[in-house]
Short mmCIF file of C-alpha atoms in Angstrom, two decimals:
data_model
loop_
_atom_site.label_atom_id
_atom_site.label_comp_id
_atom_site.label_asym_id
_atom_site.label_seq_id
_atom_site.Cartn_x
_atom_site.Cartn_y
_atom_site.Cartn_z
CA MET A 1 180.94 248.41 -32.90
CA LEU A 2 179.60 246.11 -30.26
CA LEU A 3 182.02 245.12 -27.47
CA SER A 4 181.79 243.34 -24.11
CA GLY A 5 183.29 244.57 -21.03
CA ALA A 6 185.78 241.68 -21.42
CA ASP A 7 186.63 242.86 -24.93
CA ILE A 8 187.50 246.36 -23.61
CA VAL A 9 189.84 244.94 -20.98
CA ILE A 10 191.73 242.75 -23.39
CA GLU A 11 191.82 245.44 -26.01
CA THR A 12 193.19 247.87 -23.54
CA LEU A 13 195.92 245.45 -22.48
CA ILE A 14 196.91 245.08 -26.02
CA GLU A 15 196.95 248.99 -26.41
CA GLN A 16 199.33 249.08 -23.54
CA GLY A 17 201.73 246.81 -25.13
CA THR A 18 200.96 243.57 -23.45
CA LYS A 19 201.98 240.41 -25.42
CA THR A 20 201.81 237.81 -22.79
CA VAL A 21 199.46 237.23 -19.79
CA PHE A 22 199.54 234.58 -17.21
CA GLY A 23 196.60 233.09 -15.41
CA TYR A 24 194.16 230.40 -14.44
CA PRO A 25 190.44 230.48 -15.43
CA GLY A 26 187.51 230.62 -13.19
CA GLY A 27 183.70 231.40 -13.26
CA GLN A 28 184.07 235.16 -12.67
CA VAL A 29 186.70 235.68 -15.30
CA ILE A 30 185.46 233.31 -17.96
CA ASN A 31 184.32 236.35 -20.05
CA LEU A 32 187.92 237.58 -20.07
CA TYR A 33 189.09 234.15 -21.24
CA ASP A 34 186.56 234.21 -24.10
CA ALA A 35 187.83 237.64 -25.12
CA LEU A 36 191.50 236.34 -24.90
CA TYR A 37 190.64 233.42 -27.10
CA LYS A 38 189.23 235.59 -29.93
CA ARG A 39 192.53 237.54 -29.86
CA GLU A 40 194.93 234.73 -29.52
CA ASP A 41 196.84 235.95 -32.60
CA ARG A 42 197.54 239.31 -30.83
CA ILE A 43 198.01 238.31 -27.12
CA HIS A 44 199.49 235.10 -25.66
CA HIS A 45 198.06 233.30 -22.67
CA VAL A 46 200.19 231.13 -20.45
CA LEU A 47 198.00 228.64 -18.46
CA THR A 48 199.55 227.62 -15.09
CA ALA A 49 198.53 224.99 -12.68
CA HIS A 50 197.84 227.38 -9.84
CA GLU A 51 197.17 231.18 -9.51
CA GLN A 52 200.19 231.64 -7.22
CA GLY A 53 202.43 230.22 -9.98
CA ALA A 54 200.92 232.55 -12.50
CA CYS A 55 201.57 235.60 -10.38
CA HIS A 56 205.22 234.53 -9.89
CA ALA A 57 205.51 233.82 -13.63
CA ALA A 58 204.19 237.24 -14.43
CA ASP A 59 206.58 238.80 -11.86
CA GLY A 60 209.51 236.82 -13.57
CA TYR A 61 208.41 237.88 -17.07
CA ALA A 62 208.40 241.57 -15.99
CA ARG A 63 211.98 241.10 -14.59
CA ALA A 64 213.23 239.43 -17.69
CA THR A 65 211.56 241.69 -20.36
CA GLY A 66 211.23 245.01 -18.62
CA ASP A 67 207.49 244.99 -19.56
CA VAL A 68 204.60 245.17 -17.01
CA GLY A 69 203.71 241.58 -16.01
CA VAL A 70 200.00 240.69 -16.24
CA VAL A 71 198.04 237.94 -14.26
CA ILE A 72 194.48 237.07 -14.32
CA ALA A 73 192.68 235.23 -11.65
CA THR A 74 189.03 234.50 -10.55
CA SER A 75 187.31 235.71 -7.39
CA GLY A 76 187.65 234.20 -3.86
CA PRO A 77 190.48 231.60 -3.53
CA GLY A 78 191.70 232.42 -7.06
CA ALA A 79 192.27 236.01 -6.04
CA THR A 80 193.77 235.31 -2.58
CA ASN A 81 196.22 232.79 -4.14
CA LEU A 82 197.81 235.74 -5.93
CA VAL A 83 198.78 237.48 -2.69
CA THR A 84 202.32 236.04 -2.11
CA GLY A 85 203.27 236.86 -5.79
CA ILE A 86 201.90 240.33 -5.40
CA ALA A 87 203.82 240.80 -2.13
CA THR A 88 206.96 239.65 -3.94
CA ALA A 89 206.53 242.20 -6.75
CA TYR A 90 205.86 244.88 -4.15
CA LEU A 91 208.98 244.11 -2.08
CA ASP A 92 211.21 243.77 -5.12
CA SER A 93 209.77 246.62 -7.07
CA THR A 94 208.49 244.73 -10.02
CA PRO A 95 205.76 246.35 -12.29
CA LEU A 96 202.72 244.08 -12.21
CA VAL A 97 199.12 244.37 -12.98
CA ALA A 98 196.90 241.74 -11.40
CA ILE A 99 193.34 241.55 -12.79
CA THR A 100 190.72 239.66 -10.72
CA GLY A 101 187.05 238.87 -11.30
CA ASN A 102 184.41 239.35 -8.61
CA VAL A 103 180.79 238.36 -8.20
CA PRO A 104 178.15 240.69 -9.91
CA ASN A 105 177.37 244.03 -8.42
CA ALA A 106 173.96 242.94 -7.04
CA LEU A 107 175.66 240.24 -4.88
CA ILE A 108 178.51 242.39 -3.56
CA GLY A 109 178.50 242.64 0.25
CA ARG A 110 176.18 239.69 0.70
CA ASP A 111 178.74 237.03 1.45
CA SER A 112 178.13 235.34 -1.86
CA PHE A 113 179.94 232.24 -3.04
CA GLN A 114 183.61 232.97 -3.41
CA GLU A 115 183.14 236.73 -2.71
CA VAL A 116 186.31 238.26 -1.06
CA ASP A 117 187.33 241.82 -0.63
CA ILE A 118 190.56 241.39 -2.48
CA THR A 119 191.25 245.13 -2.73
CA GLY A 120 191.28 245.17 1.08
CA VAL A 121 193.34 242.05 1.33
CA THR A 122 195.92 243.30 -1.00
CA LEU A 123 195.98 247.02 0.18
CA PRO A 124 199.27 246.63 2.18
CA VAL A 125 201.14 245.00 -0.71
CA THR A 126 200.08 247.05 -3.71
CA LYS A 127 200.99 250.51 -5.02
CA HIS A 128 197.31 251.08 -5.60
CA ASN A 129 194.17 248.94 -6.38
CA PHE A 130 190.82 249.50 -8.06
CA PHE A 131 187.40 248.05 -7.76
CA VAL A 132 185.60 248.44 -11.03
CA LYS A 133 181.79 248.29 -10.88
CA ASP A 134 180.94 250.57 -13.88
CA TYR A 135 181.76 249.82 -17.47
CA THR A 136 182.66 253.40 -18.33
CA GLU A 137 185.69 253.19 -16.10
CA LEU A 138 187.12 249.91 -17.48
CA ALA A 139 189.53 251.26 -20.12
CA ASP A 140 190.81 254.25 -18.21
CA THR A 141 191.25 252.16 -15.07
CA ILE A 142 193.49 249.59 -16.96
CA ARG A 143 195.57 252.53 -18.44
CA LYS A 144 195.99 254.00 -14.88
CA ALA A 145 197.06 250.68 -13.50
CA PHE A 146 199.87 250.32 -16.07
CA ARG A 147 200.91 253.98 -15.41
CA ILE A 148 201.13 253.47 -11.79
CA ALA A 149 202.92 250.10 -11.99
CA LYS A 150 205.68 251.66 -14.09
CA SER A 151 206.08 255.09 -12.56
CA GLY A 152 208.36 256.08 -9.75
CA ARG A 153 209.27 252.98 -7.83
CA PRO A 154 207.65 250.11 -9.87
CA GLY A 155 205.32 247.84 -8.11
CA PRO A 156 202.09 245.82 -8.38
CA VAL A 157 198.54 247.34 -8.97
CA LEU A 158 195.37 245.17 -8.67
CA VAL A 159 192.16 245.78 -10.72
CA ASP A 160 189.13 243.86 -9.42
CA ILE A 161 186.22 243.71 -11.84
CA THR A 162 182.58 242.53 -11.26
CA LYS A 163 181.29 239.78 -13.54
CA ASP A 164 178.27 241.79 -14.90
CA VAL A 165 180.68 244.47 -16.02
CA THR A 166 182.73 242.11 -18.07
CA ALA A 167 179.58 240.21 -19.37
CA ALA A 168 177.53 243.22 -20.57
CA GLU A 169 177.79 244.44 -24.18
CA PHE A 170 178.31 248.08 -25.21
CA GLU A 171 178.33 250.18 -28.28
CA MET A 172 181.34 252.18 -29.06
CA CYS A 173 180.60 255.84 -29.87
CA ARG A 174 182.31 256.47 -33.16
CA SER A 175 181.23 259.99 -33.28
CA ARG A 176 183.58 261.05 -30.56
CA CYS A 177 186.48 258.77 -31.10
CA ARG A 178 187.99 257.29 -34.20
CA ASN A 179 190.45 254.86 -32.43
CA MET A 180 188.62 251.91 -30.68
CA ASN A 181 191.47 251.53 -28.17
CA ARG A 182 191.38 255.12 -26.98
CA CYS A 183 187.60 255.50 -26.84
CA ARG A 184 186.20 256.50 -23.44
CA TRP A 185 182.60 256.91 -24.39
CA TRP A 186 180.66 253.67 -24.25
CA LYS A 187 176.92 253.30 -24.57
CA ARG A 188 175.20 250.23 -23.01
CA LYS A 189 173.32 248.29 -25.67
CA HIS A 190 169.66 249.15 -25.44
CA SER A 191 168.56 245.47 -25.26
CA ASP A 192 171.03 244.61 -22.49
CA ARG A 193 170.04 244.71 -18.84
CA SER A 194 172.57 244.45 -16.04
CA SER A 195 172.29 241.62 -13.55
CA SER A 196 171.25 244.06 -10.81
CA GLU A 197 168.40 245.30 -13.04
CA LYS A 198 167.36 241.73 -13.66
CA SER A 199 167.48 240.97 -9.89
CA ARG A 200 165.34 243.95 -9.00
CA GLN A 201 162.83 242.73 -11.65
CA ARG A 202 162.66 239.29 -10.18
CA ARG A 203 162.02 240.66 -6.60
CA THR A 204 159.20 242.77 -7.74
#
């Protein structure tokens, strides 16, 4: 079965019991929104007018339902707009998973448009955060984020994912795993090339 990195993210959210997510779309998370749209019968998205409102809404949802709140935002200002809501969840011990997009791997560390070190920014107000640059880490990282958010003293966890990881397509290895949602073995589609590979080819 052919899945994109964004498909893996949304499927793993559903696996973790997520019924509602809050967010505001942007360029670096547009693949996640495409994956959400394809699964609108299984997971509901609440569109807010601002990322900060989305984060507070996810916080309130977690308090009201007892489930982990989930919020999605794009890179740069979209991600930094989450900080007050994340800090609120941290101080009030609310289980929250914030998923942000970032620029492609080849552009990390080059002061690219709307590139922000959001894991560094949120370090003081999260229980843990992750920066995912490898598609093989996607599903397990989301699972770890939920586990950390709920365990011990609950709190927020941030997962930052580069755009090329959510955009690339992968084959699920059926020989090792019967359940798509629990599969850890992903194989890059032979015809697919990452943005970093394409960038290197252009430079040569």
